[in-house]
RNA sequence: GCAGGAGUGGCGGAAUGGCAGACGCAUCAGACUCAAAAUCUGACGUGGGCAACCACGUGUGGGUUCAAGUCCCAUCUCCUGCACCA
């Protein structure tokens, strides 16, 4: 043994060399084929890197390194999503400027990432808190504003009592703040909103043209929640007003036996004088208002409600008078805040009708067996025919829907309507550590964007970052900064004091990487035309309805503005599973099961950590950490290293290994592209086991092995390359090729079965004719063949099956 | 409730409808060592048998097929989202 495998020494050595050689910089040679691989940039938290971070980073690092060896111009960048609450909270507690906190955290994160040997192009590092960066975040906001997609609205928002900040709907999970877990209450505030709903259809349709894992597509479609139906006007008996409802089942209109409005519906107050049980109504309303979001979702969904005495509606298709109820199962925020209830064909209406003894009329009958609407609502639309419905009788549900929509439009009592669950994006945060919103409010001109030449609008220095209890941003106290002049009329005006949410900077960062130092534009047209779309983007499932949806929205907007060349930013999206503690639980300080990547690097080396995280299991599933598993991966690398003790001078492959070499190249190449890193590594382990069994390996075989292993364990293999005296650098070497014809063994062992049960095995030539193989198989089976042969099956290279009676 | 995913040795996990358990871990035995660690070699699904071998075996129950972990139907459990969206 010439030299021990010593990761500490080797890894430092190669970091310096790669750095000096600018080994992994993406070039501006736009004639080469490009590959843009992207991982979600981290929030540089005070805790430093977690062992969960390296999993996706290593996976795409492998892809990036392999693509470079295959001749692509690869962009694999990294940066910092550094605005955000934890930094601000830390700054408040420790009385340090958040900018300093961010700098420290970034430095720590960067050192940790660099210790793992990622092939990031550090010349393109970006930071969302850098004014040269957020200038363009503000610029995009101004474009949205000028196009009418950013607007200010007085509205009840989700208010986190602990963070003292408004949250987007997407940030409220089970009625509590996604970030801190504190209670979220409703609070009325004037907030900046982005009209993401305007892009709802485009966000759904765009999914047809991209290669995302299925569950991401499904989640986004569900979150947007498009539904097609109709709005219908119900006259109020003896009144001018009509009560408008939204329904997806206009076909069941003849079955509507009552109506329900949300407790907040404006007609309740409007007709107060007509309502004889007003006290009851008020009591119900108060009770409903007191229910928090959490209670609404967690409580058993027992229906509650009160009838509006003295007010009746008229079913427009049959003129029947029906009662109107109020109930909190009808939401003011969806549709029109009022529904027509068809208890025979809707589960919720059925529950409500049962509880309050309201009449039901069946208007759809089952075509596959009888249905009893006294047992449950019949909601199946695929197997139903209309009854008790005048001109709809006998039609199938789909046709009846269409016919009713036509009827409603003809008679002027309704119209087609598409609704979405998606709401506009609450874009204001009452915080310091975010991008200032580049808008001023002028008494004369209203909200006006500042002049583009004033960008970036710098975040001012303040004395206190403390959020205020009255819901104002800390910036509001900066009167010098707040008072300004209107860019439109020159009169006095006030600056907007809310800042942008963390999602702003991350909604376009991938564009900046293509040209990170541009001072004229967010990136040059040439750079965007060349690099977009991102070929492969990997990130967490938790961002499916947040970052991923928001950034697609901005991108589609920028496409409409002719800023970017593609209508979708990401061609392919995958998601990694979580790394859990040894006990199978989520890693957390309180559970005491946190593994620090620095410790693993210290004890075993970065290459071992990288190998282990790829070998741990299927990439998309969560996996539990195992210290013994780490040891096993180090043992594998040691065994690769020690192949240098038994290597011969031969350049090519030895004849008995040729097939195996070609098979391994094929398997590793394919597996790396298909996220199957665990089986790729297993194949390489199997290969070296073969070398040890023979106690020899040729130089040519070892060359191929370390080239295949290089993307996974770049430091060790680069060192071996040098020690073995190969020319140049391994990272610049071409990826090994395989010959399909040579991946097939010339002789194979096949299973010989009787009636599908394996009885023996047989060695045959790969091209032996069927008759010969079957004859040999019969001979091998001998007297086990003792019945009448019914069928003989030969699957070439696999199996012989003799079927006998 | 709806949607997506998963149920395979002691453990992590492999298997284009074609010999289930690759690869790794743990365990056991042997070699080396005064000894231990490290390393190397071998065994390792369950039951029976000294053995060759036999039977059983991929959550459960059916089905399709010469052949099913894989396809179809039903069912149970677990995970992850969403959840009164009319």
XYZ file of C-alpha atoms in Angstrom, chain A residues 129-559:
431
model
C -30.920 40.516 0.276
C -28.308 42.106 -1.964
C -29.665 45.458 -3.305
C -28.264 44.629 -6.754
C -30.485 41.565 -6.624
C -33.624 42.949 -5.013
C -33.561 45.870 -7.413
C -34.970 43.396 -9.923
C -37.412 41.844 -7.484
C -38.806 45.374 -7.064
C -38.693 45.903 -10.800
C -40.862 42.842 -11.394
C -43.296 44.044 -8.735
C -43.549 47.402 -10.501
C -44.349 45.630 -13.752
C -47.074 43.654 -12.017
C -48.412 46.884 -10.553
C -48.419 48.672 -13.886
C -50.282 45.768 -15.464
C -52.937 45.913 -12.768
C -51.904 42.606 -11.195
C -50.813 44.168 -7.910
C -53.520 45.983 -6.003
C -54.190 47.105 -2.484
C -57.210 45.844 -0.680
C -58.806 46.236 2.691
C -59.425 42.656 3.680
C -59.514 40.189 6.509
C -56.138 38.512 6.528
C -54.540 35.648 8.374
C -52.643 37.251 11.206
C -50.009 35.277 13.085
C -50.177 36.339 16.711
C -46.567 35.396 17.381
C -44.792 36.580 14.224
C -47.083 39.630 14.150
C -47.359 39.405 10.435
C -50.002 38.699 7.792
C -49.805 35.348 6.048
C -50.862 34.055 2.653
C -53.498 31.310 2.669
C -50.795 28.910 1.605
C -48.845 29.690 4.771
C -51.640 28.724 7.147
C -51.569 25.032 7.989
C -54.348 23.512 10.109
C -55.245 26.951 11.369
C -51.762 27.705 12.653
C -48.781 29.570 11.254
C -46.745 27.383 8.936
C -43.505 28.743 10.305
C -43.952 29.094 14.060
C -47.037 26.997 14.819
C -48.825 29.810 16.670
C -52.491 30.588 16.415
C -53.653 32.503 13.369
C -56.517 34.954 13.755
C -58.457 37.105 11.329
C -57.567 40.740 11.180
C -58.713 43.397 8.781
C -55.833 45.223 7.131
C -55.083 46.988 3.930
C -52.739 44.663 2.072
C -50.950 44.407 -1.233
C -52.350 41.544 -3.253
C -51.143 39.826 -6.417
C -53.725 38.577 -8.881
C -52.484 35.036 -9.211
C -56.093 34.037 -9.930
C -55.782 35.760 -13.293
C -53.273 33.047 -14.199
C -55.245 30.124 -12.739
C -56.058 28.559 -16.106
C -52.585 29.120 -17.499
C -51.085 27.527 -14.399
C -53.209 24.426 -14.924
C -52.753 24.233 -18.699
C -48.995 24.716 -18.522
C -48.666 21.473 -16.595
C -49.423 19.567 -19.794
C -46.131 20.662 -21.315
C -43.773 19.816 -18.467
C -42.329 16.690 -16.946
C -43.177 16.941 -13.240
C -43.663 13.976 -10.940
C -47.338 13.156 -10.851
C -48.063 14.098 -7.259
C -46.766 17.623 -7.799
C -49.066 18.114 -10.773
C -52.025 16.696 -8.878
C -51.393 18.893 -5.840
C -51.173 22.022 -7.947
C -54.340 21.215 -9.856
C -56.195 20.531 -6.598
C -54.884 23.667 -4.998
C -56.048 25.808 -7.898
C -59.334 23.902 -7.678
C -60.992 24.846 -10.940
C -64.650 23.934 -11.185
C -67.125 24.518 -13.966
C -70.736 25.273 -13.211
C -73.346 27.969 -13.413
C -74.648 30.913 -11.491
C -78.397 30.977 -11.007
C -80.642 33.774 -9.728
C -83.376 32.884 -7.276
C -85.994 35.593 -6.817
C -86.843 36.612 -3.259
C -90.592 36.280 -2.781
C -92.171 39.736 -3.036
C -88.842 41.538 -3.457
C -86.894 43.063 -6.304
C -83.594 41.464 -5.253
C -82.443 38.138 -6.475
C -80.316 35.707 -4.531
C -77.486 34.495 -6.744
C -75.932 31.077 -6.166
C -73.118 29.109 -7.726
C -73.567 25.421 -8.493
C -71.671 22.709 -10.333
C -74.881 20.720 -10.650
C -77.325 22.935 -12.553
C -78.942 19.677 -13.730
C -80.363 19.166 -10.233
C -82.150 22.517 -10.076
C -85.558 20.840 -9.886
C -84.372 19.114 -6.720
C -83.506 22.340 -4.873
C -85.765 22.392 -1.820
C -84.196 25.155 0.238
C -81.345 27.650 0.156
C -78.484 28.375 2.501
C -76.534 31.589 2.811
C -73.360 32.200 4.731
C -73.754 33.980 8.095
C -71.889 36.990 6.646
C -74.145 37.347 3.614
C -75.141 41.018 3.054
C -78.842 40.241 2.446
C -79.239 39.248 6.085
C -78.653 42.794 7.218
C -80.477 44.282 4.278
C -83.688 42.425 5.152
C -83.332 42.632 8.912
C -86.745 44.270 9.222
C -88.443 41.370 7.454
C -86.825 38.681 9.569
C -88.979 37.738 12.541
C -86.378 35.650 14.426
C -83.595 38.273 14.368
C -82.349 37.444 17.874
C -81.729 33.875 16.851
C -79.879 35.009 13.739
C -77.630 37.339 15.704
C -76.805 34.612 18.210
C -75.887 32.163 15.458
C -73.760 34.712 13.691
C -71.801 35.506 16.819
C -71.195 31.859 17.543
C -69.969 31.277 14.003
C -67.670 34.286 14.085
C -66.070 33.023 17.271
C -65.076 29.721 15.738
C -61.457 29.885 14.740
C -60.231 28.360 11.530
C -58.848 25.523 13.594
C -62.200 24.676 15.145
C -63.898 24.800 11.783
C -61.626 22.142 10.378
C -61.035 19.952 13.417
C -64.506 19.724 14.950
C -66.856 16.964 13.994
C -68.756 18.366 11.103
C -72.168 18.331 12.665
C -74.244 20.769 10.666
C -75.718 23.807 12.402
C -77.995 26.528 11.116
C -81.000 28.774 11.570
C -83.884 29.462 9.198
C -84.582 33.031 8.126
C -88.222 33.477 9.168
C -90.116 35.806 6.924
C -87.885 35.548 3.873
C -88.520 33.055 1.057
C -86.926 32.346 -2.283
C -88.514 31.100 -5.492
C -87.038 28.238 -7.482
C -86.810 29.757 -10.975
C -87.542 26.562 -12.869
C -90.720 25.505 -11.113
C -91.845 28.639 -9.256
C -91.963 26.880 -5.891
C -91.412 28.900 -2.741
C -88.554 27.526 -0.656
C -87.080 28.545 2.728
C -83.716 30.261 3.244
C -81.374 29.148 6.018
C -78.073 30.443 7.296
C -75.248 28.078 8.122
C -71.483 28.294 8.468
C -70.942 25.436 6.070
C -71.509 27.964 3.356
C -68.452 30.166 2.961
C -68.676 33.842 2.048
C -65.284 33.551 0.352
C -66.236 31.027 -2.309
C -68.792 31.368 -5.065
C -71.483 33.870 -4.142
C -71.768 33.068 -0.445
C -75.104 31.399 -1.086
C -76.137 27.982 -2.352
C -79.168 26.167 -3.588
C -79.525 22.997 -1.538
C -80.244 19.729 -3.305
C -80.277 17.283 -0.403
C -80.972 14.236 -2.562
C -77.743 14.714 -4.500
C -75.225 16.455 -2.275
C -73.716 14.980 0.896
C -73.582 18.213 2.852
C -77.084 19.283 1.908
C -78.266 15.756 2.767
C -76.736 15.981 6.271
C -78.310 19.375 6.775
C -81.744 18.293 5.526
C -81.703 15.205 7.751
C -80.813 17.244 10.788
C -83.510 19.858 10.219
C -86.084 17.613 8.607
C -86.192 19.371 5.280
C -87.831 17.865 2.200
C -85.883 16.027 -0.477
C -86.765 15.531 -4.111
C -84.893 12.901 -6.055
C -84.110 14.162 -9.556
C -81.457 11.657 -10.632
C -81.967 7.924 -10.627
C -79.256 5.305 -10.788
C -78.863 3.406 -14.027
C -76.893 0.656 -12.301
C -79.140 -0.597 -9.526
C -81.641 1.206 -7.348
C -80.597 4.042 -5.075
C -82.296 5.013 -1.841
C -81.941 8.690 -1.080
C -83.217 8.102 2.418
C -79.956 6.270 3.139
C -77.515 8.656 1.507
C -77.280 11.323 -1.135
C -76.820 9.976 -4.653
C -73.891 11.943 -6.014
C -72.523 9.740 -8.767
C -72.555 11.702 -12.014
C -71.344 8.871 -14.222
C -74.289 6.533 -13.774
C -77.360 8.697 -13.453
C -80.446 9.748 -15.438
C -82.689 12.705 -14.750
C -86.226 12.256 -13.387
C -88.852 14.614 -11.939
C -87.228 17.381 -13.949
C -89.583 18.383 -16.744
C -87.551 18.998 -19.902
C -84.465 17.227 -18.505
C -86.166 13.893 -17.862
C -84.331 10.925 -19.315
C -81.093 12.774 -19.975
C -77.750 11.674 -18.570
C -76.188 14.000 -16.031
C -73.565 15.475 -18.371
C -76.144 16.271 -21.045
C -78.610 17.593 -18.502
C -75.990 20.007 -17.134
C -75.409 21.358 -20.605
C -79.104 21.656 -21.425
C -79.844 23.468 -18.186
C -76.988 25.918 -18.773
C -78.444 26.705 -22.194
C -81.894 27.112 -20.652
C -80.606 29.461 -17.926
C -78.852 31.676 -20.443
C -81.818 31.693 -22.781
C -84.224 32.771 -20.046
C -81.762 35.216 -18.502
C -81.864 33.605 -15.078
C -78.293 32.468 -14.981
C -75.018 31.948 -16.777
C -72.054 29.607 -17.063
C -69.337 30.242 -14.518
C -65.906 28.886 -13.672
C -64.744 29.119 -10.070
C -61.404 28.494 -8.397
C -60.369 27.643 -4.866
C -57.195 29.602 -5.473
C -57.248 33.057 -3.890
C -55.151 36.063 -4.698
C -51.755 36.139 -3.067
C -51.406 38.316 0.061
C -48.134 40.029 -0.693
C -47.634 42.440 2.234
C -45.597 41.686 5.321
C -45.421 44.042 8.298
C -41.762 43.366 8.821
C -38.335 44.944 8.380
C -36.223 42.229 6.791
C -37.756 42.096 3.321
C -37.740 44.003 0.049
C -39.344 47.475 0.371
C -42.367 47.816 -1.871
C -41.528 50.573 -4.389
C -44.831 52.419 -4.168
C -45.867 55.739 -2.668
C -49.319 56.866 -1.700
C -50.310 60.345 -2.763
C -53.537 62.025 -1.620
C -54.120 63.236 -5.153
C -52.814 60.426 -7.332
C -53.423 57.390 -5.137
C -50.854 54.599 -5.296
C -47.988 55.455 -7.625
C -44.888 53.467 -8.502
C -41.602 55.261 -7.902
C -39.439 56.068 -10.883
C -37.532 53.106 -12.277
C -34.285 55.058 -12.012
C -34.684 55.061 -8.225
C -34.385 51.300 -8.007
C -33.214 49.649 -5.928
C -35.291 51.287 -3.247
C -32.919 50.588 -0.380
C -34.064 49.177 2.903
C -33.368 52.050 5.346
C -31.391 51.675 8.549
C -33.768 51.655 11.527
C -33.278 51.764 15.277
C -35.607 48.899 16.066
C -36.718 45.926 14.018
C -39.417 45.054 16.502
C -42.790 44.482 14.888
C -45.508 46.602 16.393
C -48.634 45.338 18.093
C -50.838 47.574 16.002
C -49.791 45.687 12.905
C -47.592 48.375 11.371
C -44.226 47.586 9.870
C -41.146 48.864 11.773
C -40.531 51.056 8.729
C -43.623 53.108 9.586
C -41.730 54.772 12.438
C -39.108 56.157 9.998
C -40.858 59.407 9.214
C -37.874 60.818 7.267
C -38.019 57.871 4.977
C -41.773 57.574 4.820
C -42.432 61.187 3.826
C -41.492 61.758 0.238
C -42.849 63.422 -2.834
C -45.200 61.979 -5.384
C -43.384 61.041 -8.612
C -46.563 61.898 -10.472
C -47.651 65.324 -9.201
C -44.684 66.372 -7.046
C -46.930 66.819 -4.013
C -46.380 65.263 -0.599
C -46.711 61.496 -0.457
C -45.960 58.590 1.847
C -43.937 55.522 1.085
C -45.383 52.078 1.471
C -43.996 50.653 4.723
C -44.919 46.987 4.297
C -42.248 44.764 2.808
C -42.480 41.789 0.456
C -42.823 38.179 1.609
C -39.907 35.781 1.448
C -41.466 34.184 -1.620
C -40.739 37.286 -3.689
C -36.995 36.834 -4.063
C -37.310 33.132 -4.736
C -39.927 33.598 -7.454
C -37.379 34.527 -10.098
C -33.891 33.687 -8.737
C -33.264 31.040 -11.380
C -33.328 33.791 -14.023
C -30.615 35.773 -12.295
C -28.194 32.832 -12.239
C -28.014 32.983 -16.027
C -26.435 36.434 -15.864
C -25.951 37.380 -12.210
C -23.945 40.595 -12.592
C -26.068 42.330 -15.193
C -26.781 45.959 -14.238
C -29.025 46.754 -17.207
C -31.601 43.993 -16.901
C -32.486 41.088 -14.647
C -30.498 39.028 -17.163
C -29.492 39.516 -20.787
C -31.754 38.246 -23.510
C -28.952 36.052 -24.887
C -28.389 34.396 -21.516
C -32.106 33.772 -20.985
C -32.625 32.473 -24.512
C -29.738 30.067 -24.102
C -30.247 28.744 -20.576
C -34.016 28.507 -20.254
C -35.897 26.434 -19.464
C -34.293 24.793 -16.469
C -33.723 21.218 -17.541
C -34.087 19.669 -14.124
C -35.300 21.279 -10.919
C -35.385 19.345 -7.684
C -36.920 20.526 -4.437
C -39.114 19.696 -1.487
C -42.755 18.658 -1.637
C -43.526 21.376 0.905
C -43.013 23.976 -1.804
C -45.526 22.523 -4.246
C -48.289 25.027 -3.551
C -46.027 27.845 -2.373
C -42.753 28.537 -4.122
C -43.431 26.328 -7.124
C -46.826 27.862 -7.855
C -45.717 31.430 -7.139
C -42.614 31.195 -9.303
C -44.560 29.679 -12.198
C -46.993 32.565 -11.911
C -44.228 35.204 -12.071
C -42.569 33.393 -14.916
C -45.771 33.255 -16.937
C -46.283 36.958 -16.291
C -42.727 37.718 -17.437
C -43.351 35.610 -20.517
